[in-house]
PDB file of C-alpha atoms in Angstrom:
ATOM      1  CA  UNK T  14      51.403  78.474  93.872  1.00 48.00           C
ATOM      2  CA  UNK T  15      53.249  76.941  90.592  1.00 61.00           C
ATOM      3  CA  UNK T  16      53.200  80.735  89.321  1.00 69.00           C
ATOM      4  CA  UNK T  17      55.031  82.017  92.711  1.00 66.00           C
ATOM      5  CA  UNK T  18      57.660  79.253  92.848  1.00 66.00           C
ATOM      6  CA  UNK T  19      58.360  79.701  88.880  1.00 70.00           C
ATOM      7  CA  UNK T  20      59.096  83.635  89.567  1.00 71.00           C
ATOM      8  CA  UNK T  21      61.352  82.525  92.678  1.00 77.00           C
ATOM      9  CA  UNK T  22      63.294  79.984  90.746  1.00 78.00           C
ATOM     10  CA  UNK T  23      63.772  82.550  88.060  1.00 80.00           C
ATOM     11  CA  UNK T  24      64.905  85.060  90.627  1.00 81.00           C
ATOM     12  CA  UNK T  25      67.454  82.817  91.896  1.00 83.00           C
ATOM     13  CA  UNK T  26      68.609  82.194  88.433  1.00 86.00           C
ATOM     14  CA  UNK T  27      69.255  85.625  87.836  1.00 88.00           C
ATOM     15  CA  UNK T  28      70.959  85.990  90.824  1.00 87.00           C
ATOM     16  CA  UNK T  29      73.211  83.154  90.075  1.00 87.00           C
ATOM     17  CA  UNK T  30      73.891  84.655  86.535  1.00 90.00           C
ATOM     18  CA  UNK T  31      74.701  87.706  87.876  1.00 91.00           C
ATOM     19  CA  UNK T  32      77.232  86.219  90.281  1.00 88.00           C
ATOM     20  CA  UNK T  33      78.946  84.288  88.160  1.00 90.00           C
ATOM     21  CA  UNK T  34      79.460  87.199  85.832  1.00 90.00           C
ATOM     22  CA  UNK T  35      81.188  89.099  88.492  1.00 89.00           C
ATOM     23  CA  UNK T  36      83.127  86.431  89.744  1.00 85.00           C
ATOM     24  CA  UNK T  37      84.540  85.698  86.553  1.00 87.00           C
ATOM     25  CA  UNK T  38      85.333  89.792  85.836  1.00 88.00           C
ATOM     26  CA  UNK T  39      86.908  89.297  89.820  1.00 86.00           C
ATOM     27  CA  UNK T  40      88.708  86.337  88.640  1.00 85.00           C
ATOM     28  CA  UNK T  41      90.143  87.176  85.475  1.00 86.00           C
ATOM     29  CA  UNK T  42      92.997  89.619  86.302  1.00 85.00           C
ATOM     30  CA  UNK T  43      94.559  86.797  88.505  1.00 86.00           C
ATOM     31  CA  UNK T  44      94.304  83.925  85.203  1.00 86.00           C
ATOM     32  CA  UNK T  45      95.741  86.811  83.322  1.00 85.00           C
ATOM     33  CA  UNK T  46      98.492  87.201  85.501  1.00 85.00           C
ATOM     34  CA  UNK T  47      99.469  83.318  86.138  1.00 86.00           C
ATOM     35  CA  UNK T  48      99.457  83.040  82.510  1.00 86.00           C
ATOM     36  CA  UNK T  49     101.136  85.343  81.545  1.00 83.00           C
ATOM     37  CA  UNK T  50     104.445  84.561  83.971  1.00 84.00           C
ATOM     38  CA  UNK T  51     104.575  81.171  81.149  1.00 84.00           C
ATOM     39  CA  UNK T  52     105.439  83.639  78.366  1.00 82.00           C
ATOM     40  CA  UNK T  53     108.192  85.418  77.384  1.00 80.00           C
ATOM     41  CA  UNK T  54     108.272  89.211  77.693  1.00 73.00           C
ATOM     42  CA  UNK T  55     108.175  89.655  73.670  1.00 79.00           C
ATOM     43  CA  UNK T  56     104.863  87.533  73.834  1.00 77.00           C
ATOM     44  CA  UNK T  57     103.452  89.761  76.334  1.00 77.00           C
ATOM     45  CA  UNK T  58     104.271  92.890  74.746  1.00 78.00           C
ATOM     46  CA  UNK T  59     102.940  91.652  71.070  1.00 77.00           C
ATOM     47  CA  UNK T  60      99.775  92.811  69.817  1.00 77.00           C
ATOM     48  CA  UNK T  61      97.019  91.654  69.575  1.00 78.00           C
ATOM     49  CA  UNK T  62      97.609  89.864  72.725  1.00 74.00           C
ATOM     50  CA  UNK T  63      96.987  86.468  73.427  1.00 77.00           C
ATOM     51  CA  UNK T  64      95.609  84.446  75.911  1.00 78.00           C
ATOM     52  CA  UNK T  65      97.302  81.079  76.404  1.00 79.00           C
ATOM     53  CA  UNK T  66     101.315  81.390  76.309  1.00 80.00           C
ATOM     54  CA  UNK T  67     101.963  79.894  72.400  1.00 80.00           C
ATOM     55  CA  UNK T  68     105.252  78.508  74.068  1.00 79.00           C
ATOM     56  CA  UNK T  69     105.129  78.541  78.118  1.00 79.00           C
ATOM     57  CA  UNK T  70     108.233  78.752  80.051  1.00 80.00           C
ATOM     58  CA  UNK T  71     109.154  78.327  83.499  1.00 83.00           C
ATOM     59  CA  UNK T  72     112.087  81.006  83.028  1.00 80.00           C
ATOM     60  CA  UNK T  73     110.663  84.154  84.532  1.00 81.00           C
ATOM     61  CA  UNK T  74     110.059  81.685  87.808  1.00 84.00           C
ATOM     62  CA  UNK T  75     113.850  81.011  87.289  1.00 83.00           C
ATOM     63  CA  UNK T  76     115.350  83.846  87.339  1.00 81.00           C
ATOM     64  CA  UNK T  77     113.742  85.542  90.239  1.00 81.00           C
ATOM     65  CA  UNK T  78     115.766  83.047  92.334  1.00 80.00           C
ATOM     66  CA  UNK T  79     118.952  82.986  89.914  1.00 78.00           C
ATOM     67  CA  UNK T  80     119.178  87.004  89.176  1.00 73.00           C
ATOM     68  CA  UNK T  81     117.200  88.335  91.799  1.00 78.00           C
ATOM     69  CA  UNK T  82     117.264  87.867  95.889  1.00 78.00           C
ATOM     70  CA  UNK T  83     114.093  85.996  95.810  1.00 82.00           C
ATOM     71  CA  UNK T  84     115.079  83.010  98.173  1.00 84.00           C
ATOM     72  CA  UNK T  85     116.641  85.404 100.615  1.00 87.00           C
ATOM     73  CA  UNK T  86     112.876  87.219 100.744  1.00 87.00           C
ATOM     74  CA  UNK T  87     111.285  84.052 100.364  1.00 88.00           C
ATOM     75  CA  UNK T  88     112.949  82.789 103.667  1.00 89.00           C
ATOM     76  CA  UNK T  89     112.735  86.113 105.618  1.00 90.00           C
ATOM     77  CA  UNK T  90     108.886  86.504 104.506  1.00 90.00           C
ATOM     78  CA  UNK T  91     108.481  82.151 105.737  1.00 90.00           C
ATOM     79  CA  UNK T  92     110.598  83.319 108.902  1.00 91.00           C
ATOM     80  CA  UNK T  93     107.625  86.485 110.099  1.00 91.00           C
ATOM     81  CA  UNK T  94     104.968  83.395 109.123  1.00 90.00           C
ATOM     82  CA  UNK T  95     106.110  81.261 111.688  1.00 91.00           C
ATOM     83  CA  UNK T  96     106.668  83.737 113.986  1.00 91.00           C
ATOM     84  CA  UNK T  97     103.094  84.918 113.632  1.00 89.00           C
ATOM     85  CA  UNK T  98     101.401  81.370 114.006  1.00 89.00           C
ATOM     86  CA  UNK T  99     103.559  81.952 117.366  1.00 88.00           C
ATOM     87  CA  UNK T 100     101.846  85.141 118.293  1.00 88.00           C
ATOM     88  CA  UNK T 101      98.514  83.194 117.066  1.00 89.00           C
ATOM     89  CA  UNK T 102      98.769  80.875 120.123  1.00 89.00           C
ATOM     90  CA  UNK T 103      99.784  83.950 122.014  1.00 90.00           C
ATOM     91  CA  UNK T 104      96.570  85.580 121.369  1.00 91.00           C
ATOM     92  CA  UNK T 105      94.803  82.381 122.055  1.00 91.00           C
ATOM     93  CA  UNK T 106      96.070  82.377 126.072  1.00 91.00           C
ATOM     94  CA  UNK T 107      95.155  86.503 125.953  1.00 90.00           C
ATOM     95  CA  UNK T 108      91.244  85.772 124.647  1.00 90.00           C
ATOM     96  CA  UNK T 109      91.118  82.670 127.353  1.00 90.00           C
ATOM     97  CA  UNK T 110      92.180  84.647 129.967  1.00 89.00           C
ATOM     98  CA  UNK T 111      89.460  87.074 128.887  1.00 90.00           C
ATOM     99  CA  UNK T 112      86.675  84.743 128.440  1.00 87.00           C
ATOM    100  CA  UNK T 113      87.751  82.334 131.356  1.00 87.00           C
ATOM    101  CA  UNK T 114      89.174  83.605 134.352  1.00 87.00           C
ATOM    102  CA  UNK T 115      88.537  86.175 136.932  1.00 87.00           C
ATOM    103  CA  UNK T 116      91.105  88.777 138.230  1.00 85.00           C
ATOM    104  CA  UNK T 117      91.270  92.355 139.494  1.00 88.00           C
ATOM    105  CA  UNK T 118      90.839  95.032 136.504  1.00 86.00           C
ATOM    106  CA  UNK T 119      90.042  92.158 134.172  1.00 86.00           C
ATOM    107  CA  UNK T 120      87.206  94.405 132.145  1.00 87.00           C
ATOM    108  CA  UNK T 121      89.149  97.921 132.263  1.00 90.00           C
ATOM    109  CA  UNK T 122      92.105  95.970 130.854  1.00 91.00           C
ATOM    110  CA  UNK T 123      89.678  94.343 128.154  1.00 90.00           C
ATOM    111  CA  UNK T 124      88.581  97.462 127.044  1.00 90.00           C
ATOM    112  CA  UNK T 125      92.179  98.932 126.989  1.00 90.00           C
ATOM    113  CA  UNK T 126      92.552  95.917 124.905  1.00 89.00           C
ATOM    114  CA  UNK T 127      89.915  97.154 122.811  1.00 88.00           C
ATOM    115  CA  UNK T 128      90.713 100.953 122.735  1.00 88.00           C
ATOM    116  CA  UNK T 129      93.750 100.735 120.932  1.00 87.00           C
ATOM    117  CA  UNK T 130      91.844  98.829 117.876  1.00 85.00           C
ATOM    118  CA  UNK T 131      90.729 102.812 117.209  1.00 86.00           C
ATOM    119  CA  UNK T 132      94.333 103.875 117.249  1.00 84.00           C
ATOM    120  CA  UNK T 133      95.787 103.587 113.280  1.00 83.00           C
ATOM    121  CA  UNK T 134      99.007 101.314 113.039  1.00 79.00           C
ATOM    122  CA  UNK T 135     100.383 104.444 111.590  1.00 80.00           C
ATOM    123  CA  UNK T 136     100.236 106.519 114.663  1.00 84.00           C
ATOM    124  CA  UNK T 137     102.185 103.858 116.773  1.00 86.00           C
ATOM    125  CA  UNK T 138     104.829 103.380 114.230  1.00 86.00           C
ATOM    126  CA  UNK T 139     107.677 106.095 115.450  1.00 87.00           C
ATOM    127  CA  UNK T 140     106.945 105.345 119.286  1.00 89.00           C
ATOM    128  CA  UNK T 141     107.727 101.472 118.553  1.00 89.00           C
ATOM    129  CA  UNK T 142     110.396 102.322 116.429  1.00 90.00           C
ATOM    130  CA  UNK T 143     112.094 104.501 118.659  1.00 91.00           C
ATOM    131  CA  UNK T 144     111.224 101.786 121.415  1.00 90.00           C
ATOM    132  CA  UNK T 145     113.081  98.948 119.263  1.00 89.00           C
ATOM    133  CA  UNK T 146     115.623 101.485 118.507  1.00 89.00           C
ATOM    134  CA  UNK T 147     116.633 102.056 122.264  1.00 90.00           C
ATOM    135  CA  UNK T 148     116.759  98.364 122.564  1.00 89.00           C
ATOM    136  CA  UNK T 149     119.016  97.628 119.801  1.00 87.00           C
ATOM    137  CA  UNK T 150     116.728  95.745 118.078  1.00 87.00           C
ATOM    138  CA  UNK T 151     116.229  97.254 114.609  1.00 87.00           C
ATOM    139  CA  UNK T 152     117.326  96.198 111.715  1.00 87.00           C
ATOM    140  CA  UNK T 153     117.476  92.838 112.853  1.00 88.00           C
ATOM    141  CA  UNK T 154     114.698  90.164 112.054  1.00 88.00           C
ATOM    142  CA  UNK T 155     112.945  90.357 115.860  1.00 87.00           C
ATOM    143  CA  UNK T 156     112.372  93.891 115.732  1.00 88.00           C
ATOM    144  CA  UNK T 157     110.488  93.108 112.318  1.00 88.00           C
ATOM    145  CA  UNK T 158     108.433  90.164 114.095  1.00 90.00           C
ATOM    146  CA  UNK T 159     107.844  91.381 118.239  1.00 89.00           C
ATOM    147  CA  UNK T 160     105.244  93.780 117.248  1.00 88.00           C
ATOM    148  CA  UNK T 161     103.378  92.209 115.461  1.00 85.00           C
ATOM    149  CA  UNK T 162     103.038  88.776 117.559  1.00 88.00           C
ATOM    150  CA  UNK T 163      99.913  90.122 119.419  1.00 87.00           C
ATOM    151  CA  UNK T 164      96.527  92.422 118.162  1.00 86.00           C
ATOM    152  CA  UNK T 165      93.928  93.224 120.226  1.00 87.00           C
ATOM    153  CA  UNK T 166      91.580  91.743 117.171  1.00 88.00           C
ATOM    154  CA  UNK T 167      92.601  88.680 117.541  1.00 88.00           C
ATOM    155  CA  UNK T 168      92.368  88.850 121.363  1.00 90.00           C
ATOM    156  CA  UNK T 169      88.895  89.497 121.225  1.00 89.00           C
ATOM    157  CA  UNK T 170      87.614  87.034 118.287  1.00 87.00           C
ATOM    158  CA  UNK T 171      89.174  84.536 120.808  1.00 89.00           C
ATOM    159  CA  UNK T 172      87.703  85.982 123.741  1.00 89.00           C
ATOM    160  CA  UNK T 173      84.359  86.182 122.312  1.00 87.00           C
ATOM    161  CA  UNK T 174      84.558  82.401 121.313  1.00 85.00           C
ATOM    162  CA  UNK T 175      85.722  81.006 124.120  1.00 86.00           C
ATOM    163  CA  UNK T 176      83.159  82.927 126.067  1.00 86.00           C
ATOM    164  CA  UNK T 177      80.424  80.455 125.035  1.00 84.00           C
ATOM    165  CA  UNK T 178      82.732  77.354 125.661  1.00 83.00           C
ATOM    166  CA  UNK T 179      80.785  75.784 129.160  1.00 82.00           C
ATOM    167  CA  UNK T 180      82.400  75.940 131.917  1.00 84.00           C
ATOM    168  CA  UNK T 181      81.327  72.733 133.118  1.00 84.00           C
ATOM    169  CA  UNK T 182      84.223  71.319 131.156  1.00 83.00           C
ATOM    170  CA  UNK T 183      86.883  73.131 132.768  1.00 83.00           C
ATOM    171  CA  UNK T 184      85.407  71.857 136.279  1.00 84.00           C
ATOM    172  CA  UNK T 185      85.655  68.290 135.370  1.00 84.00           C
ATOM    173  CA  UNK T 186      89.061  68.383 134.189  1.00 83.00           C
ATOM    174  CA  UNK T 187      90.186  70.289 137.006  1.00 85.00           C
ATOM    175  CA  UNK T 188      88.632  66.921 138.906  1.00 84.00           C
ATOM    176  CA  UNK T 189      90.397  64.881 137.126  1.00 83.00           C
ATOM    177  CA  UNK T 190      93.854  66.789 138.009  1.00 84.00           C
ATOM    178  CA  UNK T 191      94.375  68.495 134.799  1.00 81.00           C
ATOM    179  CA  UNK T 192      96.714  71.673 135.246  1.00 85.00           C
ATOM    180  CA  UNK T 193      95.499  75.008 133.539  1.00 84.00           C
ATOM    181  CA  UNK T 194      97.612  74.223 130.161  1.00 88.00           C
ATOM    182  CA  UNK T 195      96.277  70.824 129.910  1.00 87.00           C
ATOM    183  CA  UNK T 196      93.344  72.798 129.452  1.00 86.00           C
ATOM    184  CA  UNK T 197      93.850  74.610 127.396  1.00 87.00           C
ATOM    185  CA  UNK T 198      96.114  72.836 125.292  1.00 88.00           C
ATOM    186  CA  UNK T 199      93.431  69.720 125.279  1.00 86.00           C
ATOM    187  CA  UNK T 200      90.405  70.938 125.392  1.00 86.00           C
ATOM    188  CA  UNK T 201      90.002  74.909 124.918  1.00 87.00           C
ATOM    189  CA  UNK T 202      92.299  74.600 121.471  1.00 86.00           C
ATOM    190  CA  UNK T 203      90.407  71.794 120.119  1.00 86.00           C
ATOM    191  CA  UNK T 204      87.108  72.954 120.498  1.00 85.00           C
ATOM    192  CA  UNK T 205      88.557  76.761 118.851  1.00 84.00           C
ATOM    193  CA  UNK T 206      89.618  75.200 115.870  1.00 82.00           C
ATOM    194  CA  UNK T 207      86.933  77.138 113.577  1.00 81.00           C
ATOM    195  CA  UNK T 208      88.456  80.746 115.262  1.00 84.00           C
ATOM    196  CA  UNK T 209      92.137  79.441 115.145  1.00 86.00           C
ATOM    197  CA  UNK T 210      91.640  78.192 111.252  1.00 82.00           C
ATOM    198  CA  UNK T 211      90.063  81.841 110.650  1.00 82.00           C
ATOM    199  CA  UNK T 212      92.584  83.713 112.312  1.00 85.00           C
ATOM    200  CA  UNK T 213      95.214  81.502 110.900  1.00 84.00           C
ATOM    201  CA  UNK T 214      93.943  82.787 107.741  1.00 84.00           C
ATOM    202  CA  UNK T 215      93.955  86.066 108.888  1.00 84.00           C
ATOM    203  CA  UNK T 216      97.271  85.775 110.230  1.00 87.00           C
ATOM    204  CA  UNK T 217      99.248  84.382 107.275  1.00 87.00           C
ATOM    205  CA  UNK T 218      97.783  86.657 104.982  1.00 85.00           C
ATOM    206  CA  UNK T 219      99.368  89.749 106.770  1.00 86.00           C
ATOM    207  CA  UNK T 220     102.548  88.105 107.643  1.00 87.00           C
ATOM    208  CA  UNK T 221     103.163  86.838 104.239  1.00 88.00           C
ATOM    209  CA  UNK T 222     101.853  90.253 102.704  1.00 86.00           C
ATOM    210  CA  UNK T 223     104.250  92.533 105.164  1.00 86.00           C
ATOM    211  CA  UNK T 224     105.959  95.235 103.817  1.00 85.00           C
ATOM    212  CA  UNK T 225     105.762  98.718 105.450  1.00 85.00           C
ATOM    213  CA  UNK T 226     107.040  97.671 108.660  1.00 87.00           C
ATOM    214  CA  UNK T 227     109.992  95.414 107.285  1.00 88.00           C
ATOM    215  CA  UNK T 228     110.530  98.126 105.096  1.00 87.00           C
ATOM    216  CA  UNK T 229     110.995 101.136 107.647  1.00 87.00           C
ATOM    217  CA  UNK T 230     113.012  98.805 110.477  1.00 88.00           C
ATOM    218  CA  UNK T 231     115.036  96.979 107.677  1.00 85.00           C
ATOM    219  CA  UNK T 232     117.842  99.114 106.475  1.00 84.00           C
ATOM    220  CA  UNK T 233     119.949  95.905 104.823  1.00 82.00           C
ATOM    221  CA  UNK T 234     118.480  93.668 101.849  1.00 82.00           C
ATOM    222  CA  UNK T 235     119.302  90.659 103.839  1.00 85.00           C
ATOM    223  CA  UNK T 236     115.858  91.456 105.861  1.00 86.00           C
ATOM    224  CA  UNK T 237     113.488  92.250 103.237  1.00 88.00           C
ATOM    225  CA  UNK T 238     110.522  90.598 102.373  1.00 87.00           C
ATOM    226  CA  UNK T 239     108.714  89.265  99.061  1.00 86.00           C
ATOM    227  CA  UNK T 240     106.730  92.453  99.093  1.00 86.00           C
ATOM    228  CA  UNK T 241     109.072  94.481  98.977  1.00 86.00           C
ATOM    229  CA  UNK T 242     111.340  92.137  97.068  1.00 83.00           C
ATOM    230  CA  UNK T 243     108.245  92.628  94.379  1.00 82.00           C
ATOM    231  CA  UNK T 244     108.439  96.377  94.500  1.00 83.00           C
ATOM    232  CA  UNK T 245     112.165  96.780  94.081  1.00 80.00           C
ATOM    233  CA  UNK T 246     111.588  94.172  90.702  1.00 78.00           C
ATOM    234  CA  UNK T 247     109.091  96.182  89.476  1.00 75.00           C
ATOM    235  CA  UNK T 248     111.582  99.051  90.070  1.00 72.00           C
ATOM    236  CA  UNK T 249     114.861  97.878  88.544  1.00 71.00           C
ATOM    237  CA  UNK T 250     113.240  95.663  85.740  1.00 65.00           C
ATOM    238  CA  UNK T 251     110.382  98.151  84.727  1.00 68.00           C
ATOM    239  CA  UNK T 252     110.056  97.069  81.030  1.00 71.00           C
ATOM    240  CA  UNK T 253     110.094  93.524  82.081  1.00 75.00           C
ATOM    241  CA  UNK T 254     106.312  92.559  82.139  1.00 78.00           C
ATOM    242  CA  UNK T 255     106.664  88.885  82.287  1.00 81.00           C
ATOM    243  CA  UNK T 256     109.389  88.548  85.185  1.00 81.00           C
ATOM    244  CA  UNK T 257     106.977  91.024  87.336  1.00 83.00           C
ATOM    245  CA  UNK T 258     104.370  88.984  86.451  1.00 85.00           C
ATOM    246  CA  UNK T 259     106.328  85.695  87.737  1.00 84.00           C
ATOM    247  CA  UNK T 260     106.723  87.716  91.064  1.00 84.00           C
ATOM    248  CA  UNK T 261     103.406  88.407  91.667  1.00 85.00           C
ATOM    249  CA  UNK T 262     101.952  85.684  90.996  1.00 86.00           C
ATOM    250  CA  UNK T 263     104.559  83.913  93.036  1.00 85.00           C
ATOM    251  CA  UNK T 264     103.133  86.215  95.998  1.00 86.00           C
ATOM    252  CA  UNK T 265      99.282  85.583  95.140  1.00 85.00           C
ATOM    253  CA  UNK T 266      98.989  81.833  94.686  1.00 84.00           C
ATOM    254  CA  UNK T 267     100.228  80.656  98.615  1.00 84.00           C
ATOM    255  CA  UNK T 268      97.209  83.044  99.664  1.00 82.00           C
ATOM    256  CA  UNK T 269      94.811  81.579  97.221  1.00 82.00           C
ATOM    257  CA  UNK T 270      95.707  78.062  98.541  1.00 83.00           C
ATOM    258  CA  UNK T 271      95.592  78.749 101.819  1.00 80.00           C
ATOM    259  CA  UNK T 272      92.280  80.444 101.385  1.00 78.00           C
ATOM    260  CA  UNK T 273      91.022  77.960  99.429  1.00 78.00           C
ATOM    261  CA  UNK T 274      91.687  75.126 102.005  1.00 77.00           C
ATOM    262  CA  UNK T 275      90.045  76.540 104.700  1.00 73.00           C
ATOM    263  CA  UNK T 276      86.939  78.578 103.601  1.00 71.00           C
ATOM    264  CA  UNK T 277      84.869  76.309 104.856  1.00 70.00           C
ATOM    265  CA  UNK T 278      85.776  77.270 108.530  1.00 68.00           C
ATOM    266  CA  UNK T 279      85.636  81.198 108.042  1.00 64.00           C
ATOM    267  CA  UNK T 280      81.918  81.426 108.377  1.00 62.00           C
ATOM    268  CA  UNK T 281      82.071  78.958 111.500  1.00 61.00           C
ATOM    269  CA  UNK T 282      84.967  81.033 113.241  1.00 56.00           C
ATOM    270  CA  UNK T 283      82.863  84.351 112.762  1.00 56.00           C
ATOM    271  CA  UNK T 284      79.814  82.584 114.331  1.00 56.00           C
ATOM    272  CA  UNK T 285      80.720  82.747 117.705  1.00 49.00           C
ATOM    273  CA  UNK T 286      77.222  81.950 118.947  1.00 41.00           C
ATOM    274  CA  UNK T 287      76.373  85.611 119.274  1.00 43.00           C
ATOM    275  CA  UNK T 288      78.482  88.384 120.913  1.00 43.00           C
ATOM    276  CA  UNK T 289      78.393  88.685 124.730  1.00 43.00           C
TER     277      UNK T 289
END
């Protein structure tokens, strides 16, 4: 008995090791990154390299908002994140509709729902440009947010959640002479909180990562996002390892934080009790 709970102890020691290993290698391009935006370009370029910034700087930082349109991108990219936590609450009311209430075509709609998950965001690009186009509505910053407000992923993680939610609590507040928002807003939201905190997740990384749709609806700079904001640095300041370095890592570390915060509900929200 000792003998078999050594060899699983050392098992789960190697496993560990070998973890940690890779989640260092995983980890080290990003440390590499944040420190090298604290040192100058000459310091970067130098060989052999080194590893902590001999003098760090908050320059490179500085002049992505002084020399280059960072704020504007900064603000446009903050403007499709709020937007999106709209759409979140959008797809919220879609998945409880779903999950909750009965009406004629309810399932063949669901599965159209569904059906276009199969269909690549590529192949609907030109129709919902050319849709946005006969509206007027491109190159402006709501035909960069409108399509995206809504996915039929998120419609169904919430659907498939809120399908296990008991009904019985729905009856009783009706009782009590609460309306069908109430509901929702009260008691439907609060119990989703592990779906809405992964899909929040979900939701901010995309929005704040955008960058081929911006890109094909946005034909003036004042639209453009950090993405591509980061592209057109590394374009026009190609030799300039350190200030690209500022931008990305100025694009990474929101993500990490966010991520980092609210891990511990993205096992939870993908737990939905089992799929009905």
């Amino acid at each position: 008995m000792d003998t078999a709970h050594k060899k699983t102890k050392a098992a789960k020691w190697i496993v560990a090791i070998i973890l940690a290993i890779g989640g260092i290698l995983m980890v080290l391009p990003f440390i590499w990154m944040v420190l090298s935006s604290l040192k100058t370009d000459t310091e970067i370029m130098q060989f052999p390299p080194t590893i902590l910034p001999q003098d760090p700087t908050m320059d490179n930082f500085k002049e992505l908002f002084s020399a280059f349109n960072f704020f504007v991108y900064f603000k446009n990219t903050m403007i499709i994140v709020i937007c999106s936590f709209g759409g979140l609450f959008l797809n919220a009311m879609a998945g409880f509709g779903f999950a909750k209430y009965k009406f004629k075509g309810k399932n063949f709609l669901f599965y159209l729902v569904l059906a276009t998950m199969m269909i690549p965001g590529q192949v609907t690009m030109i129709p919902v440009y050319l849709i946005l186009n006969a509206m007027g509505l491109t190159n402006t910053m709501a035909g960069i947010v409108l399509p995206g407000l809504v996915g039929a992923f998120g419609i169904f993680l919430f659907r498939q959640f809120m399908s296990t939610i008991s009904n019985e609590m729905f009856e009783a507040a009706r009782l009590d002479g609460a309306s069908e928002w109430k509901i929702f807003w009260r008691i439907v939201l609060p119990v989703s909180r592990p779906v809405l905190a992964v899909q929040g997740i979900l939701t901010f990384i995309g929005a704040w990562n955008s960058f081929l749709w911006p890109l094909i609806v946005a034909n003036d700079e004042k639209y453009y996002t950090l993405s591509i904001g980061l592209q057109l640095l590394k374009g026009q300041y190609t030799s300039n390892y350190a200030l690209q370095m500022a931008g990305s890592t100025f694009m990474i570390i929101p993500i990490i934080i966010v991520f980092l915060v609210f891990q511990k509900y993205i096992l939870q929200g993908f737990n939905v009790s089992g799929l009905k």
